[in-house]
XYZ file of C-alpha atoms in Angstrom:
696
model
C 189.446 32.313 -240.665
C 189.719 32.021 -244.456
C 188.216 29.115 -246.373
C 191.629 27.802 -247.326
C 192.882 27.744 -243.758
C 189.598 26.264 -242.545
C 189.845 23.452 -245.084
C 193.413 22.745 -243.993
C 192.455 22.635 -240.317
C 189.448 20.374 -240.812
C 191.396 18.061 -243.138
C 194.158 17.792 -240.561
C 191.583 17.005 -237.870
C 189.933 14.358 -240.050
C 193.209 12.601 -240.842
C 194.613 12.821 -237.310
C 195.296 9.566 -235.476
C 194.624 9.969 -231.763
C 196.179 8.071 -228.909
C 193.039 6.701 -227.364
C 192.621 3.975 -224.789
C 192.126 0.744 -226.761
C 189.666 -1.865 -225.500
C 190.754 -5.238 -226.932
C 188.420 -7.440 -224.887
C 185.180 -5.613 -225.768
C 186.371 -5.460 -229.384
C 187.009 -9.218 -229.373
C 183.580 -9.846 -227.838
C 181.814 -7.747 -230.483
C 183.781 -9.438 -233.289
C 182.900 -12.863 -231.854
C 179.228 -11.909 -231.847
C 179.550 -10.850 -235.463
C 181.188 -14.168 -236.379
C 178.364 -16.124 -234.714
C 175.745 -14.137 -236.607
C 177.551 -14.540 -239.953
C 177.792 -18.301 -239.545
C 174.135 -18.553 -238.540
C 173.068 -16.381 -241.470
C 175.076 -18.471 -243.910
C 173.508 -21.649 -242.538
C 169.978 -20.209 -242.796
C 170.032 -18.530 -246.177
C 173.475 -18.579 -247.759
C 176.009 -15.813 -248.384
C 173.451 -13.065 -249.068
C 171.672 -13.755 -245.778
C 175.013 -13.866 -243.964
C 175.960 -10.463 -245.378
C 172.640 -8.951 -244.340
C 172.811 -10.342 -240.814
C 176.431 -9.241 -240.548
C 175.468 -5.629 -241.152
C 172.975 -5.797 -238.291
C 175.440 -7.395 -235.888
C 178.174 -4.973 -236.936
C 175.991 -1.922 -236.319
C 174.820 -3.335 -232.970
C 178.441 -3.857 -231.995
C 179.254 -0.253 -232.912
C 176.359 0.888 -230.712
C 177.874 -0.795 -227.661
C 180.946 1.444 -228.009
C 178.991 4.704 -228.064
C 179.686 7.219 -225.299
C 176.431 6.588 -223.491
C 175.685 5.755 -219.859
C 172.863 3.427 -220.741
C 173.395 -0.335 -220.456
C 175.290 -1.702 -223.453
C 172.683 -4.446 -224.133
C 169.986 -1.788 -224.460
C 171.990 0.081 -227.078
C 172.654 -3.106 -229.062
C 168.978 -4.092 -229.036
C 167.808 -0.613 -230.039
C 170.287 -0.500 -232.911
C 169.430 -3.970 -234.231
C 165.667 -3.522 -234.043
C 165.595 -0.080 -235.676
C 167.883 -1.254 -238.476
C 165.636 -4.274 -239.072
C 162.594 -2.018 -239.431
C 164.505 0.314 -241.771
C 165.650 -2.548 -243.967
C 162.216 -4.137 -244.274
C 160.448 -0.870 -245.110
C 163.214 0.005 -247.535
C 162.837 -3.260 -249.390
C 159.046 -2.850 -249.627
C 159.622 0.455 -251.425
C 162.740 -0.669 -253.292
C 160.885 -1.750 -256.432
C 159.353 1.709 -256.828
C 162.093 4.345 -257.158
C 159.796 7.252 -256.308
C 158.494 5.546 -253.165
C 161.981 4.509 -252.088
C 163.278 8.046 -252.597
C 160.402 9.387 -250.483
C 161.147 6.844 -247.741
C 164.854 7.649 -247.894
C 164.126 11.372 -247.575
C 161.758 10.826 -244.631
C 164.138 8.446 -242.858
C 167.084 10.788 -243.402
C 165.138 13.823 -242.184
C 164.172 12.001 -238.987
C 167.759 10.833 -238.488
C 168.894 14.452 -238.750
C 166.392 15.524 -236.105
C 167.454 12.579 -233.926
C 170.583 14.552 -232.987
C 168.386 16.583 -230.643
C 168.313 13.512 -228.378
C 172.103 13.374 -228.179
C 175.125 12.221 -230.176
C 174.598 8.508 -229.490
C 171.052 8.555 -230.871
C 172.168 10.669 -233.823
C 175.015 8.320 -234.730
C 172.789 5.223 -234.533
C 170.044 6.877 -236.605
C 172.489 8.047 -239.289
C 174.120 4.613 -239.428
C 170.722 2.976 -239.894
C 170.067 5.106 -242.963
C 173.502 4.322 -244.399
C 173.294 0.566 -243.843
C 169.707 0.451 -245.113
C 170.987 1.681 -248.480
C 173.130 -1.466 -248.727
C 170.935 -4.108 -247.121
C 167.841 -3.395 -249.233
C 169.757 -4.644 -252.289
C 170.286 -8.129 -250.832
C 166.779 -9.723 -250.490
C 164.887 -10.991 -253.549
C 161.272 -11.157 -252.279
C 159.048 -9.761 -249.531
C 159.296 -12.984 -247.566
C 163.041 -12.966 -248.054
C 163.143 -9.339 -246.867
C 161.222 -10.276 -243.720
C 163.746 -13.022 -242.987
C 166.615 -10.608 -243.607
C 165.037 -8.112 -241.204
C 164.641 -10.849 -238.611
C 168.273 -11.921 -238.803
C 169.379 -8.274 -238.629
C 167.382 -7.900 -235.427
C 168.884 -11.195 -234.296
C 172.325 -9.663 -234.706
C 171.399 -7.020 -232.145
C 170.047 -9.702 -229.804
C 173.274 -11.715 -230.081
C 175.455 -8.699 -229.326
C 173.269 -7.800 -226.357
C 173.380 -11.361 -225.057
C 177.172 -11.486 -225.283
C 177.457 -8.276 -223.263
C 175.294 -9.862 -220.561
C 176.983 -13.261 -220.600
C 180.568 -12.040 -220.921
C 180.788 -8.686 -219.170
C 184.123 -6.893 -219.428
C 184.903 -4.621 -216.482
C 181.427 -4.059 -215.089
C 180.539 -0.403 -214.598
C 183.780 0.497 -216.361
C 182.570 3.747 -218.023
C 181.008 4.944 -214.769
C 184.166 4.088 -212.824
C 186.313 5.945 -215.343
C 184.071 9.015 -215.265
C 184.120 9.207 -211.462
C 187.873 8.565 -211.315
C 188.521 11.315 -213.859
C 186.419 13.741 -211.815
C 188.396 12.957 -208.662
C 191.682 13.231 -210.554
C 190.597 16.600 -211.985
C 189.967 17.982 -208.496
C 193.318 16.524 -207.360
C 195.078 18.284 -210.227
C 193.242 21.488 -209.314
C 194.562 21.245 -205.751
C 198.129 20.882 -206.997
C 197.802 23.790 -209.413
C 196.488 25.994 -206.613
C 199.796 25.497 -204.821
C 201.496 27.510 -207.571
C 198.646 29.761 -208.688
C 195.906 30.635 -206.160
C 193.703 31.796 -209.059
C 194.175 28.673 -211.197
C 191.134 27.942 -213.388
C 189.124 24.742 -213.122
C 187.328 22.977 -215.947
C 184.073 21.488 -214.554
C 183.553 19.149 -217.532
C 184.836 16.030 -215.639
C 182.390 16.749 -212.826
C 179.584 17.228 -215.346
C 180.484 13.953 -217.041
C 180.554 12.130 -213.705
C 177.139 13.571 -212.868
C 175.703 12.259 -216.134
C 177.262 8.864 -215.446
C 175.744 8.762 -211.955
C 172.172 8.677 -213.276
C 170.922 5.072 -213.304
C 167.730 3.192 -214.014
C 166.015 1.408 -211.146
C 167.299 -1.923 -212.470
C 170.875 -0.595 -212.502
C 170.519 0.889 -209.023
C 170.169 -2.558 -207.465
C 173.544 -3.643 -208.855
C 175.633 -0.477 -208.751
C 178.722 -0.775 -206.497
C 178.503 1.276 -203.337
C 181.745 3.146 -204.016
C 180.166 4.752 -207.089
C 177.704 6.627 -204.888
C 178.619 9.681 -202.855
C 182.152 10.359 -204.036
C 181.097 12.769 -206.744
C 179.185 14.850 -204.231
C 182.239 14.970 -201.990
C 184.395 16.115 -204.911
C 181.848 18.844 -205.655
C 182.035 20.071 -202.048
C 185.826 19.872 -201.904
C 186.425 22.036 -204.964
C 185.152 25.371 -203.509
C 186.900 24.623 -200.207
C 190.207 24.259 -202.052
C 189.662 27.552 -203.876
C 188.741 29.320 -200.640
C 191.765 27.968 -198.784
C 194.159 29.106 -201.530
C 192.527 32.489 -202.104
C 194.800 35.359 -200.932
C 191.787 37.515 -199.985
C 189.613 35.014 -198.119
C 192.246 32.389 -197.265
C 195.851 33.238 -196.389
C 198.405 35.784 -197.531
C 200.507 35.089 -200.609
C 203.644 34.479 -198.553
C 204.433 33.406 -195.037
C 203.956 30.417 -192.727
C 200.222 30.299 -193.475
C 200.818 30.003 -197.213
C 203.394 27.249 -196.652
C 200.898 25.303 -194.552
C 198.197 25.778 -197.188
C 200.548 24.393 -199.834
C 201.073 21.307 -197.656
C 197.308 20.879 -197.260
C 196.708 21.260 -200.992
C 199.420 18.727 -201.776
C 197.886 16.297 -199.269
C 194.439 16.832 -200.793
C 195.824 15.988 -204.238
C 197.418 12.800 -202.912
C 194.210 11.647 -201.181
C 192.029 12.374 -204.201
C 194.466 10.621 -206.543
C 194.437 7.554 -204.290
C 190.634 7.579 -204.311
C 190.605 7.897 -208.117
C 192.884 4.870 -208.526
C 190.796 2.863 -206.069
C 187.541 3.643 -207.850
C 188.984 2.854 -211.267
C 190.328 -0.535 -210.134
C 187.668 -1.453 -207.572
C 190.226 -1.666 -204.759
C 190.711 -0.076 -201.368
C 192.437 3.336 -201.486
C 196.076 3.410 -200.475
C 196.670 6.906 -199.121
C 200.291 7.978 -198.493
C 200.875 8.302 -194.729
C 202.450 11.712 -195.230
C 199.246 13.087 -196.729
C 197.168 11.958 -193.748
C 199.738 13.372 -191.363
C 199.645 16.761 -193.097
C 195.867 16.897 -192.777
C 195.989 16.029 -189.066
C 198.766 18.429 -188.046
C 197.553 19.859 -184.694
C 199.102 23.332 -185.071
C 197.284 24.145 -188.320
C 194.679 26.401 -186.596
C 197.411 28.461 -184.946
C 199.374 28.866 -188.180
C 196.364 30.032 -190.196
C 195.553 33.542 -189.025
C 192.107 34.131 -190.535
C 189.013 32.396 -189.238
C 187.835 31.710 -192.789
C 191.089 29.864 -193.558
C 190.858 27.801 -190.372
C 187.271 26.909 -191.178
C 188.220 25.878 -194.736
C 191.135 23.734 -193.478
C 188.871 21.924 -191.017
C 186.257 21.292 -193.682
C 188.864 20.029 -196.097
C 190.242 17.495 -193.601
C 186.732 16.263 -192.769
C 185.711 15.927 -196.422
C 188.887 14.074 -197.360
C 188.303 11.658 -194.506
C 184.870 10.930 -195.961
C 186.476 10.398 -199.386
C 188.777 7.682 -198.020
C 185.828 5.857 -196.453
C 183.518 6.227 -199.465
C 186.157 5.040 -201.971
C 186.491 1.633 -200.334
C 184.583 -1.206 -202.072
C 181.412 -2.347 -200.390
C 180.363 1.099 -199.245
C 176.797 1.980 -198.374
C 174.140 1.711 -201.019
C 171.889 4.729 -201.518
C 168.194 4.708 -200.848
C 165.680 5.568 -203.590
C 165.552 9.208 -202.481
C 169.328 9.609 -203.006
C 169.436 8.254 -206.558
C 169.675 10.219 -209.767
C 167.107 8.250 -211.728
C 167.512 7.728 -215.461
C 164.259 6.920 -217.308
C 164.101 3.929 -219.602
C 164.225 4.286 -223.368
C 160.465 3.957 -223.816
C 159.803 6.705 -221.285
C 162.103 9.005 -223.222
C 160.052 8.773 -226.415
C 157.352 11.381 -225.508
C 159.984 13.878 -224.403
C 162.076 13.247 -227.520
C 159.022 13.790 -229.722
C 158.335 17.100 -227.956
C 161.960 18.185 -228.414
C 161.836 17.345 -232.119
C 158.570 19.250 -232.518
C 160.126 22.276 -230.800
C 163.116 22.158 -233.138
C 160.884 21.935 -236.212
C 159.038 25.068 -235.115
C 162.306 27.031 -234.772
C 163.490 28.305 -238.178
C 166.952 29.050 -236.765
C 167.383 25.606 -235.184
C 170.751 24.059 -236.134
C 169.205 20.584 -235.878
C 166.412 21.491 -238.291
C 168.979 22.917 -240.702
C 171.024 19.749 -240.384
C 167.968 17.585 -241.047
C 167.056 19.584 -244.176
C 170.664 19.665 -245.342
C 171.314 15.944 -244.933
C 167.967 15.067 -246.525
C 168.654 17.120 -249.646
C 172.215 15.821 -249.939
C 171.275 12.168 -249.444
C 168.414 12.347 -251.937
C 170.591 14.161 -254.487
C 173.416 11.684 -253.963
C 171.061 8.762 -254.485
C 169.699 10.229 -257.729
C 173.169 11.033 -259.055
C 174.569 7.652 -258.020
C 171.709 5.881 -259.761
C 172.124 7.948 -262.908
C 175.881 7.423 -263.213
C 177.018 4.317 -265.132
C 178.916 2.777 -262.233
C 176.254 0.697 -260.519
C 175.886 0.466 -256.753
C 174.925 4.121 -256.608
C 174.141 3.870 -252.897
C 177.802 4.589 -252.091
C 177.294 8.313 -252.748
C 174.393 8.856 -250.286
C 176.031 6.415 -247.854
C 179.211 8.516 -247.757
C 177.183 11.705 -247.371
C 174.949 10.598 -244.506
C 177.881 9.096 -242.593
C 179.950 12.264 -243.024
C 177.413 14.915 -242.137
C 177.072 16.266 -238.619
C 175.213 19.288 -237.223
C 178.372 21.445 -237.205
C 180.792 22.552 -239.901
C 184.084 21.257 -238.466
C 182.956 17.672 -237.912
C 181.259 17.472 -241.310
C 184.337 18.577 -243.226
C 186.740 16.531 -241.104
C 184.636 13.386 -241.487
C 184.215 13.926 -245.232
C 187.989 14.043 -245.677
C 188.471 11.026 -243.393
C 185.718 9.143 -245.211
C 187.255 9.657 -248.621
C 190.823 8.878 -247.522
C 189.696 5.841 -245.541
C 187.538 4.558 -248.382
C 190.368 4.946 -250.862
C 192.751 2.914 -248.719
C 190.202 0.409 -247.430
C 188.652 -0.372 -250.817
C 192.055 -0.713 -252.421
C 193.236 -2.997 -249.608
C 190.191 -5.253 -249.651
C 190.061 -5.358 -253.444
C 193.749 -6.186 -253.647
C 193.280 -9.079 -251.240
C 190.286 -10.286 -253.254
C 192.064 -10.067 -256.589
C 195.224 -11.786 -255.368
C 193.799 -14.463 -253.083
C 190.312 -14.868 -254.615
C 188.835 -15.978 -251.267
C 185.641 -17.928 -251.184
C 182.533 -16.959 -249.277
C 183.694 -18.266 -245.894
C 187.209 -16.864 -246.270
C 185.715 -13.479 -247.174
C 183.504 -13.715 -244.107
C 186.530 -14.417 -241.927
C 188.401 -11.449 -243.380
C 185.323 -9.258 -242.835
C 185.160 -10.296 -239.173
C 188.842 -9.414 -238.843
C 188.185 -5.991 -240.381
C 185.282 -5.491 -237.972
C 187.538 -6.338 -235.020
C 189.968 -3.660 -236.236
C 187.098 -1.165 -236.419
C 185.984 -1.902 -232.865
C 189.553 -1.762 -231.581
C 190.458 1.490 -233.333
C 187.296 3.462 -232.538
C 189.152 5.653 -229.992
C 191.931 6.366 -232.536
C 190.102 8.745 -234.859
C 188.034 8.642 -238.016
C 190.708 7.957 -240.627
C 191.871 4.499 -239.422
C 188.296 3.475 -238.614
C 187.066 4.387 -242.096
C 189.816 2.264 -243.663
C 188.527 -0.903 -242.045
C 184.837 -0.008 -242.382
C 185.321 0.306 -246.141
C 187.265 -2.951 -246.252
C 184.544 -4.629 -244.186
C 181.773 -3.568 -246.586
C 183.741 -4.631 -249.672
C 184.550 -8.041 -248.160
C 180.937 -8.664 -247.186
C 179.623 -7.737 -250.612
C 182.338 -9.908 -252.162
C 181.095 -12.757 -249.993
C 177.577 -12.102 -251.315
C 178.800 -12.572 -254.905
C 179.868 -9.128 -256.119
C 182.844 -9.173 -258.467
C 186.063 -7.690 -257.099
C 186.850 -5.863 -260.342
C 183.894 -3.504 -259.857
C 184.775 -2.215 -256.433
C 187.622 0.261 -256.673
C 186.549 2.837 -259.292
C 182.857 3.002 -258.463
C 183.271 3.235 -254.706
C 186.061 5.790 -254.792
C 184.285 8.061 -257.269
C 180.898 7.766 -255.559
C 182.419 8.304 -252.111
C 184.142 11.407 -253.413
C 180.821 12.551 -254.866
C 178.995 12.016 -251.560
C 181.689 13.792 -249.576
C 181.750 16.703 -252.005
C 177.976 17.073 -251.777
C 178.188 17.060 -247.978
C 180.859 19.759 -247.946
C 179.112 21.866 -250.584
C 175.811 21.716 -248.688
C 177.341 23.234 -245.588
C 178.859 26.052 -247.623
C 175.518 26.819 -249.317
C 173.186 26.236 -246.337
C 175.337 26.741 -243.242
C 174.472 26.879 -239.560
C 177.452 28.891 -238.360
C 178.218 29.005 -234.670
C 180.184 32.264 -234.866
C 177.124 34.574 -235.022
C 175.730 32.824 -231.936
C 178.812 33.448 -229.796
C 177.391 36.653 -228.377
C 174.189 34.878 -227.333
C 176.213 32.092 -225.703
C 178.236 34.680 -223.799
C 175.034 36.432 -222.700
C 173.578 33.168 -221.394
C 176.792 32.342 -219.527
C 177.018 35.787 -217.919
C 173.358 35.686 -216.897
C 173.743 32.199 -215.403
C 176.789 33.401 -213.445
C 174.787 36.323 -212.098
C 171.960 34.052 -210.946
C 174.451 31.727 -209.263
C 176.071 34.629 -207.386
C 172.656 35.932 -206.345
C 171.609 32.545 -204.944
C 174.843 32.247 -202.965
C 174.386 35.727 -201.479
C 170.754 34.917 -200.694
C 171.912 32.090 -198.441
C 174.055 34.559 -196.485
C 171.105 36.929 -196.239
C 168.706 34.257 -194.939
C 170.695 31.428 -193.345
C 167.652 30.286 -191.330
C 165.763 29.363 -194.500
C 165.668 25.584 -195.163
C 167.914 24.601 -198.090
C 165.906 24.394 -201.311
C 168.667 23.334 -203.678
C 168.560 26.715 -205.439
C 172.328 27.209 -205.152
C 172.995 23.762 -206.561
C 170.569 24.217 -209.444
C 172.034 27.619 -210.250
C 175.500 26.051 -210.321
C 174.315 23.314 -212.705
C 172.719 25.912 -214.983
C 175.965 27.887 -214.904
C 177.987 24.838 -215.896
C 175.614 24.041 -218.753
C 175.886 27.623 -220.036
C 179.669 27.540 -219.744
C 179.838 24.221 -221.609
C 177.665 25.668 -224.396
C 180.000 28.672 -224.581
C 183.125 26.497 -224.778
C 181.572 24.220 -227.409
C 180.561 27.267 -229.437
C 184.099 28.643 -229.243
C 185.573 25.342 -230.414
C 183.175 25.117 -233.343
C 183.591 28.753 -234.312
C 187.372 28.389 -234.318
C 187.123 26.166 -237.440
C 184.528 28.201 -239.330
C 185.463 30.415 -242.304
C 183.381 33.314 -240.969
C 184.636 36.850 -240.424
C 183.287 39.834 -238.451
C 180.072 38.169 -237.353
C 180.959 37.598 -233.735
C 183.054 39.205 -230.999
C 186.747 39.561 -231.740
C 189.205 37.069 -230.194
C 190.473 39.770 -227.807
C 186.970 40.618 -226.609
C 186.106 36.933 -226.347
C 189.116 36.245 -224.166
C 188.592 39.296 -221.937
C 184.857 38.717 -221.477
C 185.364 35.015 -220.769
C 188.053 35.807 -218.192
C 185.727 38.313 -216.485
C 182.836 35.868 -216.226
C 185.251 33.197 -214.984
C 186.531 35.569 -212.296
C 182.971 36.313 -211.185
C 182.190 32.598 -211.026
C 185.272 31.918 -208.949
C 184.356 34.649 -206.457
C 180.880 33.170 -206.053
C 182.360 29.688 -205.663
C 184.682 30.878 -202.884
C 181.676 32.332 -201.085
C 179.825 29.027 -201.505
C 182.593 27.321 -199.521
C 181.606 29.462 -196.505
C 177.819 29.184 -196.616
C 176.549 29.716 -193.061
C 174.579 27.177 -191.088
C 171.003 27.853 -190.067
C 171.991 29.256 -186.653
C 174.276 31.959 -188.070
C 173.347 35.640 -188.051
C 172.084 37.090 -191.353
C 174.541 39.116 -193.402
C 173.511 42.777 -193.305
C 173.838 43.759 -196.960
C 173.675 40.403 -198.709
C 169.928 40.582 -199.358
C 170.059 43.915 -201.192
C 173.156 42.848 -203.103
C 171.543 39.561 -204.117
C 168.413 41.309 -205.356
C 170.416 43.884 -207.320
C 172.520 41.130 -208.857
C 169.441 39.125 -209.785
C 167.841 42.079 -211.577
C 171.089 42.862 -213.372
C 171.365 39.231 -214.497
C 167.880 39.459 -215.996
C 168.848 42.529 -218.043
C 172.271 41.255 -219.067
C 171.303 38.842 -221.912
C 169.399 41.473 -223.888
C 172.205 43.996 -223.437
C 174.928 41.624 -224.612
C 172.928 40.312 -227.571
C 172.108 43.840 -228.752
C 175.697 45.030 -228.298
C 174.885 47.340 -225.408
C 177.251 47.636 -222.459
C 175.571 46.173 -219.343
C 175.057 48.629 -216.512
C 176.075 47.481 -213.046
C 175.378 50.730 -211.167
C 172.673 49.145 -209.034
C 175.015 46.305 -208.013
C 177.811 48.765 -207.228
C 175.443 50.910 -205.124
C 174.242 47.894 -203.140
C 177.825 46.831 -202.530
C 178.893 50.313 -201.402
C 175.953 50.468 -198.993
C 176.848 47.124 -197.401
C 180.643 47.297 -197.522
C 181.203 48.879 -194.117
C 178.864 46.670 -192.076
C 178.943 43.312 -193.807
C 180.665 40.054 -192.931
C 184.374 40.090 -193.996
C 184.006 36.969 -196.151
C 180.899 38.306 -197.888
C 182.525 41.695 -198.327
C 185.650 40.214 -199.925
C 183.663 37.917 -202.232
C 181.235 40.668 -203.257
C 184.128 43.015 -204.019
C 185.601 40.422 -206.406
C 182.190 39.986 -208.049
C 181.802 43.717 -208.649
C 185.312 43.968 -210.089
C 184.603 41.070 -212.429
C 181.368 42.703 -213.621
C 183.236 45.933 -214.314
C 185.842 43.986 -216.312
C 183.053 42.407 -218.352
C 181.586 45.847 -219.057
C 185.009 47.132 -220.114
C 185.495 44.195 -222.505
C 182.086 44.733 -224.120
C 182.652 48.482 -224.253
C 185.896 47.857 -226.131
C 183.991 45.728 -228.659
C 181.364 48.443 -229.078
C 184.071 51.047 -229.511
C 185.771 48.962 -232.191
C 182.487 48.496 -234.026
C 181.625 52.187 -233.911
C 185.142 53.103 -234.972
C 184.900 50.759 -237.938
C 181.691 52.537 -238.980
C 183.353 55.934 -238.682
C 181.353 56.984 -235.598
C 182.919 58.300 -232.440
C 182.431 55.921 -229.499
C 180.985 58.653 -227.339
C 178.356 59.831 -229.793
C-alpha cells in the first residue's frame, strides 16, 4: 500500500462514525458523579479546585466504560488514585522545568510500556499522562497541590460508589459476551446448512472465555446461568461441523442431508433462544418445532453412517443441557470449576516481569512505542513551551492521546483528534463568547459535554473528541481562562502534537507486515500440535484426560487471533515486499484453516476410555508433532515445510485405521500439502524476482 492510500484509509477510519450500542443510563450515572464532584470541589476550593476534581471524576468515569471484565468500581478507583499521584508529583516538579520534563518522560515511558498489560491499562495510563499536563497548572502551592490530588482521588471514589449504589444491568458485559458466543454458534449451524465447510470465527468464544474469569468476590454473586453454557457451546461447535461434514457425516444430497439440515436449523433456534435468555436474564423460550426436530425417532435410521448417528445423538443431548443451563437460578459452580481472575494487586509482580521482558527485547513493539511516545511527548512539550501561544501542554496532550502501539490506530486517532479538537474548541469557544457563562454555568455545560462523551464512546473517535475538547475548554473557562485565547492556540498545538505523532511512526516504525510470516509460522505450528493431541487421544483412549487437547485448542486460537490482528494491522501499513503476497497469505491461511477444521471434526468423535486404540494414530500423532516443531523455522526462513514423514505415517495406517480417523487424517494431510504448495509458490515468486530458477 502506498503512503497516500494509507493516509486516506487511516483518515477515513479516524473520521468514521460507527453504529454502536449506546448506554444512556451508565452515561447518565457517570455524568451525575461528575456533577457531584464538581459541586463539592467548588464548595471546597473554588473554580480551580472544581476543575481539578472534575478531571479526576471524568477520567474515572471513562475508565468504567473500558472493555474490561474487572468490576467497574475497581477500574474507577485505580484511575482516580493513579491520576492523583501523577498530578501531585507533577506539581512538585512543575517549578523546575528540567525536573518536570524528566518526570514527564519517565511517566510517558511507563505509560507506553503499560500497553503490555492490555488495552484498558494502556488507555488509563496514557490518559493519566495527558490529564496530568493540564491539572498541574491549577494548584498554587504544595499544600494546594495535595488538596487537588485528594479531590482527584475523591472523584474516582465517587464514581466507584455510584456504580455500587446504582448498578445498571448487573453482569451486563458478561451476559453480552456469553450471548454473543451462543449466537455465533447458532449462526454457524445455520451456515452449515448451506455450506458444510463454512468457516467459524472463534473470537466470540474467546471473548466469552475471558469474561468467564472472575475473582473470588465476584464468584459468590455471579448468576448461575453464566456458568456452564460457554463450555456447552464449545462442545457443540465440533459436533455441528462433524454432522455437516460430507466425509464424516452424511452425503451432500439425499434424505440424510435433508435430516441434517433440519437438525442444524433446530440447533440454531435453540442456541438463539438461549442467547436471548442469557442476555435478558429470562427463561429460554425454545420453538416447539426445534425440539420436535431434535427428538424425531427415525433420525438414526435416516442417517446411514455410525459417526453421523453418534453426532446427532450428542447434539440433541448437548442442546437439552443448554436449555436447562440457560434458565435463571441454575447451579452455582464449586471453587474447582471456576476460572479465577487474580486481583489487581496480585497482577503487579507479573506485570513488572512482562515489562522487564519487553525492555530486554530490542524488537519489542511495546518498547518501540514507549520510546516513540516518550520522545514525541517531550519534544511536543518543549515546542509548545517555546511557542508564543501559552498553554503549551496541548501539543504533548494531543500526541500522547493519539499514539498507540500500531500504525493504523495512531494515524486514525491523530486525524480524529485534530478534527474533533477543531470542532469542539470552536463550539465551546463560540458558546463562551456569545453567552459569557459564569463559573457554575460553565460547569453545567462541561457536565453536559461529559455526558455526550460517555454516551458516544461506542460511536468512534471523531464525535468523542469533539466533546472531549469542548469539555476541557469549558472547564478551563470555569477556572478563569479567557475565551479569546482558546481557538488559535489549541488548534495549532493540537495539529503540532498530531503531526509529531504521525511523523514519529514514519521515522521509527514498528511495522506488522514483516512479522506476518512469523505469525503464520506460529499459527501453523499451533494447528499441528492441536491435531497431534487429538490423534493422541485416539491412540490411547484409556489414558485419563489431562486437558492437553483443550490447551492445544486454546493455544491455536491465540495464534490464529494474533495472525488475524497482524493481517488487519498490515492492511493499513505503507509497506511493500516485506511480507508474503496477498495471494500467498490467502492460500496459506485457507490451508491452515482446513487443517484446523479436520482436527476439530475428529475432536467431535473422541473415544471414551473403554474404546479400542486406533492402530495408526500414535505414529501419525508423533510424526505430526515433530513436523510441527520444524514448521516455524521453515516458514520464517522461507523454506517449504516437508511433510513426508506425516504422509508416510498416514499411508502406513490408512488401510487398518478407524474410518473416522482415516477420513480426518486424510483431510489433515491434504491441508498440509496445500500449505506447502502456497509457500512453494511464494518461494518461486521470490526466486523468479531475483532472476534465479525455482529449481536451482
